[in-house]
């Protein structure tokens, strides 16, 4: 998942958080249950930014679960010089609908502010990541496929704010 859209845009120090819960239950010929919880917590000081984002969703039909997914991302940022940010991050994801039992990744890298002002910013970044992925087994008694990868992620970001309600972000 491209996590650029998850970044906090504010720059004032302090703690900020949000939590949301949703639930939908229908009954009749079939029983349908869909619930989810999502949250975010940001801690910004003069020295660092730490944020955590999590989301869990579960859907069942006639008490038979057919969709369960979770996504959790934590990131630590600190300025190491003017316009250069060091990042450390970890992420976990699961999605029953796509047979993804577990995906864990952890990484570290640099993010460099190339140019910008109040309405426009450009960044370039590079990061090393280690990724572990296990798929759900399709056949009972068969070992689940597991992948382990060392990855090098490189990206360029354009962020244009047209006004306080409309922004364009491209990674």
Coordinates of N, CA and C in Angstrom, one line a residue:
X1 N 0.8 -1.2 0.0 CA 0.0 0.0 0.0 C 0.9 1.2 0.0
X2 N 0.5 2.2 -0.8 CA 1.2 3.5 -0.8 C 0.8 4.3 0.4
X3 N 1.7 4.5 1.3 CA 1.3 5.1 2.6 C 1.5 6.6 2.6
X4 N 1.8 7.2 1.5 CA 2.0 8.7 1.4 C 0.8 9.4 1.9
X5 N -0.4 9.0 1.5 CA -1.6 9.7 1.9 C -1.9 9.6 3.4
X6 N -1.2 8.7 4.1 CA -1.4 8.6 5.5 C -0.6 9.6 6.3
X7 N 0.3 10.3 5.7 CA 1.2 11.2 6.4 C 0.4 12.4 7.0
X8 N 0.8 12.8 8.2 CA 0.2 14.0 8.8 C 0.7 15.2 8.1
X9 N -0.2 16.1 7.9 CA 0.1 17.4 7.2 C 0.4 18.6 8.1
X10 N 0.0 18.4 9.4 CA 0.2 19.5 10.3 C 1.6 19.6 10.8
X11 N 1.9 20.7 11.4 CA 3.3 20.9 12.0 C 3.3 21.4 13.4
X12 N 2.2 21.5 14.1 CA 2.2 22.0 15.4 C 2.4 20.8 16.4
X13 N 3.2 21.1 17.5 CA 3.6 20.1 18.4 C 2.4 19.7 19.3
X14 N 2.4 18.4 19.7 CA 1.4 17.9 20.6 C 0.9 16.5 20.1
X15 N -0.2 16.1 20.8 CA -0.8 14.8 20.6 C -2.1 15.0 19.8
X16 N -2.3 14.2 18.8 CA -3.6 14.3 18.1 C -4.0 12.9 17.8
X17 N -5.3 12.6 17.9 CA -5.8 11.3 17.6 C -7.2 11.3 17.2
X18 N -7.6 10.1 16.6 CA -9.0 10.0 16.1 C -9.3 8.5 16.2
X19 N -10.6 8.2 16.4 CA -11.1 6.8 16.5 C -12.4 6.7 15.9
X20 N -12.7 5.7 15.1 CA -14.0 5.6 14.4 C -14.4 4.1 14.5
X21 N -15.7 3.9 14.7 CA -16.3 2.6 14.7 C -17.5 2.6 13.8
X22 N -17.7 1.5 13.0 CA -18.9 1.4 12.2 C -19.5 0.0 12.3
X23 N -20.8 -0.1 12.2 CA -21.4 -1.4 12.2 C -22.7 -1.4 11.4
X24 N -22.9 -2.4 10.6 CA -24.1 -2.6 9.8 C -24.6 -4.0 10.0
X25 N -25.8 -4.2 10.4 CA -26.4 -5.5 10.6 C -27.7 -5.5 9.9
X26 N -27.9 -6.6 9.1 CA -29.2 -6.7 8.4 C -29.6 -8.2 8.6
X27 N -30.9 -8.4 8.7 CA -31.5 -9.7 8.8 C -32.7 -9.8 7.9
X28 N -33.0 -11.0 7.5 CA -34.1 -11.3 6.6 C -33.9 -12.7 6.1
X29 N -33.9 -12.9 4.8 CA -33.5 -14.2 4.2 C -32.1 -14.6 4.6
X30 N -31.2 -13.6 4.7 CA -29.8 -13.8 5.1 C -29.5 -12.9 6.3
X31 N -28.5 -13.2 7.0 CA -28.0 -12.4 8.1 C -26.7 -11.8 7.7
X32 N -26.5 -10.5 7.7 CA -25.4 -9.8 7.3 C -24.8 -9.0 8.4
X33 N -23.5 -9.1 8.7 CA -22.9 -8.3 9.7 C -21.6 -7.7 9.1
X34 N -21.4 -6.4 9.3 CA -20.2 -5.7 8.8 C -19.8 -4.7 9.9
X35 N -18.6 -4.9 10.5 CA -18.2 -3.9 11.4 C -16.7 -3.6 11.2
X36 N -16.4 -2.4 11.7 CA -15.0 -2.0 11.5 C -14.6 -1.0 12.6
X37 N -13.3 -0.9 12.8 CA -12.8 0.1 13.8 C -11.5 0.6 13.1
X38 N -11.3 1.9 13.2 CA -10.1 2.6 12.6 C -9.7 3.7 13.6
X39 N -8.4 3.9 13.6 CA -7.9 4.9 14.5 C -6.5 5.4 14.0
X40 N -6.2 6.6 14.6 CA -4.9 7.2 14.3 C -4.5 8.0 15.5
X41 N -3.1 7.9 15.7 CA -2.6 8.7 16.8 C -1.3 9.3 16.3
X42 N -1.1 10.6 16.5 CA 0.1 11.3 16.2 C 0.7 12.0 17.4
X43 N 2.0 11.9 17.5 CA 2.7 12.6 18.6 C 3.8 13.4 17.9
X44 N 3.7 14.7 18.0 CA 4.7 15.6 17.3 C 5.4 16.4 18.4
X45 N 6.8 16.4 18.4 CA 7.5 17.3 19.2 C 8.5 18.1 18.3
X46 N 9.3 19.0 18.9 CA 10.3 19.7 18.2 C 11.3 18.8 17.5
X47 N 11.5 17.6 18.1 CA 12.5 16.7 17.7 C 12.0 15.6 16.8
X48 N 10.8 15.1 16.9 CA 10.3 14.0 16.1 C 8.8 14.0 15.8
X49 N 8.4 13.2 14.9 CA 7.0 12.8 14.7 C 6.8 11.3 14.8
X50 N 5.9 10.9 15.5 CA 5.6 9.5 15.6 C 4.1 9.3 15.4
X51 N 3.7 8.4 14.4 CA 2.3 8.2 14.2 C 2.0 6.7 14.0
X52 N 0.8 6.4 14.4 CA 0.3 5.0 14.2 C -1.1 5.1 13.6
X53 N -1.3 4.2 12.6 CA -2.6 4.1 12.0 C -3.1 2.7 12.0
X54 N -4.3 2.4 12.3 CA -4.8 1.0 12.3 C -6.2 1.0 11.8
X55 N -6.5 -0.2 11.2 CA -7.9 -0.4 10.7 C -8.2 -1.9 10.7
X56 N -9.3 -2.3 11.2 CA -9.8 -3.7 11.2 C -11.2 -3.7 10.7
X57 N -11.5 -4.6 9.7 CA -12.9 -4.7 9.2 C -13.2 -6.2 9.1
X58 N -14.5 -6.6 9.5 CA -14.9 -7.9 9.5 C -16.3 -8.0 8.9
X59 N -16.6 -8.9 8.0 CA -17.9 -9.1 7.3 C -18.2 -10.5 7.3
X60 N -19.5 -10.8 7.7 CA -20.0 -12.2 7.7 C -21.4 -12.2 7.1
X61 N -21.7 -13.4 6.5 CA -23.0 -13.6 5.9 C -23.5 -14.9 6.5
X62 N -24.7 -14.9 7.1 CA -25.2 -16.1 7.8 C -24.2 -16.8 8.7
X63 N -23.5 -15.9 9.5 CA -22.5 -16.4 10.5 C -21.3 -17.0 9.9
X64 N -21.1 -16.9 8.6 CA -19.9 -17.4 7.9 C -19.0 -16.3 7.5
X65 N -17.9 -16.1 8.2 CA -17.0 -15.0 7.8 C -16.5 -15.1 6.4
X66 N -16.6 -14.1 5.6 CA -16.1 -14.1 4.3 C -15.1 -13.0 4.0
X67 N -15.0 -12.0 4.9 CA -14.0 -11.0 4.7 C -13.5 -10.5 6.1
X68 N -12.2 -10.5 6.2 CA -11.6 -10.0 7.4 C -10.3 -9.4 7.0
X69 N -10.1 -8.1 7.3 CA -8.9 -7.5 6.9 C -8.4 -6.5 8.0
X70 N -7.1 -6.4 8.1 CA -6.5 -5.5 9.1 C -5.3 -4.8 8.4
X71 N -5.1 -3.6 8.8 CA -3.9 -2.8 8.4 C -3.4 -2.0 9.5
X72 N -2.1 -2.0 9.8 CA -1.5 -1.3 10.9 C -0.2 -0.8 10.5
X73 N 0.0 0.5 10.7 CA 1.3 1.2 10.2 C 1.8 2.1 11.3
X74 N 3.1 2.0 11.6 CA 3.7 2.9 12.6 C 4.9 3.5 11.9
X75 N 5.2 4.8 12.1 CA 6.3 5.5 11.5 C 6.9 6.6 12.5
X76 N 8.2 6.6 12.5 CA 8.9 7.6 13.3 C 9.7 8.4 12.3
X77 N 9.6 9.7 12.4 CA 10.4 10.7 11.6 C 11.1 11.7 12.5
X78 N 12.4 12.0 12.1 CA 13.1 13.0 12.7 C 14.0 13.8 11.7
X79 N 14.1 15.1 11.9 CA 15.0 15.9 11.0 C 16.4 15.6 11.3
X80 N 17.2 15.3 10.3 CA 18.7 15.1 10.6 C 19.5 16.3 10.0
X81 N 18.9 17.1 9.1 CA 19.4 18.3 8.7 C 18.3 19.1 8.0
X82 N 18.6 20.3 7.5 CA 17.6 21.1 6.9 C 17.0 20.4 5.6
X83 N 15.8 20.0 5.7 CA 15.1 19.4 4.5 C 15.3 17.9 4.4
X84 N 16.1 17.3 5.3 CA 16.4 15.8 5.3 C 15.8 15.2 6.5
X85 N 14.9 14.2 6.3 CA 14.2 13.5 7.4 C 14.6 12.0 7.4
X86 N 14.9 11.5 8.6 CA 15.2 10.1 8.7 C 13.9 9.4 9.1
X87 N 13.6 8.3 8.5 CA 12.3 7.5 8.8 C 12.6 6.1 9.2
X88 N 11.8 5.6 10.2 CA 11.8 4.2 10.6 C 10.4 3.8 10.6
X89 N 10.0 2.7 10.0 CA 8.6 2.3 9.9 C 8.4 0.8 10.0
X90 N 7.2 0.4 10.4 CA 6.8 -1.0 10.4 C 5.3 -1.1 10.0
X91 N 4.9 -2.2 9.5 CA 3.6 -2.3 9.0 C 3.2 -3.8 9.0
X92 N 1.9 -4.0 9.3 CA 1.3 -5.4 9.3 C 0.0 -5.3 8.6
X93 N -0.3 -6.3 7.8 CA -1.5 -6.3 7.0 C -2.0 -7.8 6.8
X94 N -3.3 -7.9 6.8 CA -3.9 -9.2 6.5 C -5.2 -9.0 5.8
X95 N -5.6 -9.9 4.9 CA -6.8 -9.7 4.1 C -7.3 -11.1 3.7
X96 N -8.3 -11.6 4.3 CA -8.8 -12.9 4.0 C -9.4 -12.9 2.5
X97 N -9.9 -11.8 2.0 CA -10.5 -11.8 0.7 C -9.4 -12.0 -0.4
X98 N -8.2 -11.6 -0.2 CA -7.1 -11.8 -1.1 C -6.2 -13.0 -0.7
X99 N -6.6 -13.8 0.2 CA -5.8 -14.9 0.7 C -4.4 -14.5 1.4
X100 N -4.4 -13.2 1.8 CA -3.2 -12.7 2.5 C -3.4 -13.0 4.0
X101 N -2.7 -14.0 4.5 CA -2.8 -14.3 5.9 C -2.0 -13.3 6.7
X102 N -0.8 -13.0 6.4 CA 0.0 -12.0 7.1 C 1.0 -11.4 6.1
X103 N 1.2 -10.1 6.2 CA 2.4 -9.4 5.6 C 2.9 -8.4 6.7
X104 N 4.2 -8.7 7.0 CA 4.9 -7.8 7.9 C 6.0 -7.1 7.1
X105 N 6.3 -5.9 7.4 CA 7.4 -5.2 6.8 C 8.0 -4.2 7.8
X106 N 9.3 -4.0 7.7 CA 10.0 -3.0 8.5 C 11.0 -2.4 7.6
X107 N 11.2 -1.1 7.8 CA 12.2 -0.4 7.0 C 12.7 0.9 7.6
X108 N 13.7 1.4 6.9 CA 14.3 2.7 7.3 C 14.8 3.4 6.1
X109 N 14.8 4.7 6.1 CA 15.3 5.5 4.9 C 15.4 7.0 5.2
X110 N 15.5 7.7 4.1 CA 15.6 9.1 4.1 C 14.6 9.7 3.2
X111 N 14.1 10.9 3.6 CA 13.1 11.6 2.8 C 13.7 13.1 2.7
X112 N 13.8 13.6 1.5 CA 14.4 14.9 1.2 C 13.4 15.8 0.6
X113 N 13.3 17.0 1.2 CA 12.4 18.0 0.7 C 13.2 18.8 -0.4
X114 N 12.7 18.6 -1.7 CA 13.4 19.2 -2.8 C 13.1 20.7 -2.9
X115 N 11.8 21.0 -3.0 CA 11.4 22.4 -3.1 C 10.0 22.5 -2.8
X116 N 9.6 23.7 -2.4 CA 8.2 23.9 -2.1 C 7.9 25.2 -1.3
X117 N 6.7 25.5 -1.1 CA 6.2 26.6 -0.3 C 4.9 26.2 0.4
X118 N 4.1 27.1 0.7 CA 2.9 26.8 1.5 C 1.9 26.0 0.7
X119 N 1.9 26.1 -0.6 CA 0.9 25.5 -1.5 C 1.4 24.3 -2.3
X120 N 2.7 24.1 -2.3 CA 3.3 23.1 -3.2 C 4.6 22.6 -2.5
X121 N 4.7 21.2 -2.6 CA 5.9 20.5 -2.0 C 6.3 19.4 -2.9
X122 N 7.6 19.2 -3.0 CA 8.2 18.1 -3.7 C 9.2 17.4 -2.8
X123 N 9.1 16.0 -2.7 CA 10.0 15.2 -1.9 C 10.5 14.1 -2.8
X124 N 11.7 13.6 -2.4 CA 12.3 12.4 -3.0 C 12.7 11.6 -1.8
X125 N 12.5 10.3 -1.9 CA 12.8 9.4 -0.8 C 13.4 8.1 -1.2
X126 N 14.1 7.5 -0.3 CA 14.7 6.1 -0.5 C 14.6 5.4 0.8
X127 N 14.3 4.1 0.7 CA 14.2 3.3 2.0 C 14.5 1.8 1.7
X128 N 15.1 1.2 2.6 CA 15.3 -0.2 2.6 C 14.1 -0.8 3.4
X129 N 13.6 -2.0 2.9 CA 12.5 -2.7 3.6 C 12.8 -4.2 3.6
X130 N 12.4 -4.8 4.7 CA 12.4 -6.3 4.7 C 10.9 -6.6 4.8
X131 N 10.5 -7.6 4.0 CA 9.1 -7.9 3.9 C 8.9 -9.5 4.1
X132 N 8.0 -9.8 4.9 CA 7.6 -11.3 5.1 C 6.1 -11.4 4.8
X133 N 5.8 -12.3 3.9 CA 4.4 -12.5 3.5 C 4.0 -14.0 3.5
X134 N 2.9 -14.3 4.1 CA 2.4 -15.7 4.2 C 1.0 -15.6 3.6
X135 N 0.7 -16.4 2.6 CA -0.6 -16.6 2.0 C -1.4 -17.6 2.8
X136 N -2.7 -17.6 2.7 CA -3.5 -18.6 3.3 C -3.4 -19.8 2.4
X137 N -3.4 -21.0 3.0 CA -3.3 -22.2 2.2 C -4.7 -22.5 1.6
X138 N -4.6 -22.9 0.3 CA -5.8 -23.1 -0.5 C -6.4 -24.5 -0.3
X139 N -5.5 -25.4 0.1 CA -6.0 -26.8 0.3 C -5.6 -27.2 1.7
X140 N -6.5 -27.9 2.4 CA -6.2 -28.4 3.7 C -5.0 -29.4 3.7
X141 N -4.1 -29.2 4.6 CA -3.0 -30.1 4.7 C -1.8 -29.6 3.9
X142 N -2.0 -28.6 3.1 CA -0.9 -28.0 2.3 C -0.2 -26.9 3.0
X143 N 1.1 -26.8 3.0 CA 1.8 -25.7 3.7 C 1.5 -24.4 3.0
X144 N 1.3 -23.3 3.8 CA 1.0 -22.0 3.2 C 2.3 -21.5 2.5
X145 N 2.1 -20.9 1.4 CA 3.3 -20.2 0.7 C 3.8 -19.0 1.5
X146 N 5.1 -19.0 1.7 CA 5.8 -17.9 2.4 C 6.8 -17.2 1.5
X147 N 6.8 -15.9 1.5 CA 7.8 -15.1 0.8 C 8.6 -14.2 1.7
X148 N 9.9 -14.1 1.5 CA 10.7 -13.1 2.3 C 11.5 -12.3 1.2
X149 N 11.4 -11.0 1.3 CA 12.0 -10.1 0.4 C 12.8 -9.0 1.0
X150 N 13.9 -8.6 0.5 CA 14.6 -7.4 0.8 C 14.3 -6.4 -0.3
X151 N 13.8 -5.3 0.0 CA 13.3 -4.3 -1.0 C 14.0 -3.0 -0.9
X152 N 14.1 -2.3 -2.0 CA 14.6 -0.9 -2.0 C 13.6 -0.1 -2.6
X153 N 13.0 0.8 -1.8 CA 11.9 1.6 -2.3 C 12.4 3.0 -2.6
X154 N 12.1 3.6 -3.8 CA 12.5 4.9 -4.2 C 11.2 5.6 -4.7
X155 N 11.0 6.9 -4.3 CA 9.8 7.6 -4.7 C 10.0 9.1 -4.9
X156 N 9.1 9.7 -5.6 CA 9.1 11.1 -5.8 C 7.6 11.5 -5.5
X157 N 7.5 12.6 -4.7 CA 6.1 13.0 -4.3 C 5.9 14.5 -4.8
X158 N 4.7 14.7 -5.3 CA 4.2 16.1 -5.6 C 3.0 16.3 -4.8
X159 N 2.9 17.4 -4.0 CA 1.8 17.7 -3.2 C 1.4 19.1 -3.5
X160 N 0.2 19.3 -4.1 CA -0.3 20.7 -4.4 C -1.6 20.9 -3.7
X161 N -1.6 22.0 -2.9 CA -2.8 22.4 -2.2 C -3.5 23.5 -2.9
X162 N -4.7 23.2 -3.5 CA -5.4 24.3 -4.2 C -6.1 25.2 -3.2
X163 N -6.7 24.7 -2.1 CA -7.2 25.4 -1.0 C -7.3 24.5 0.2
X164 N -7.9 25.0 1.3 CA -7.8 24.1 2.5 C -8.6 22.8 2.4
X165 N -9.5 22.7 1.3 CA -10.3 21.5 1.2 C -9.9 20.6 0.0
X166 N -9.1 21.1 -0.9 CA -8.7 20.4 -2.2 C -7.2 20.4 -2.3
X167 N -6.7 19.1 -2.5 CA -5.3 19.0 -2.7 C -5.0 17.8 -3.7
X168 N -3.9 17.9 -4.4 CA -3.5 16.9 -5.3 C -2.2 16.3 -4.8
X169 N -2.2 15.0 -4.7 CA -1.0 14.2 -4.2 C -0.7 13.2 -5.2
X170 N 0.5 13.1 -5.7 CA 1.0 12.1 -6.6 C 2.3 11.5 -6.1
X171 N 2.4 10.2 -6.1 CA 3.6 9.5 -5.7 C 4.1 8.7 -6.8

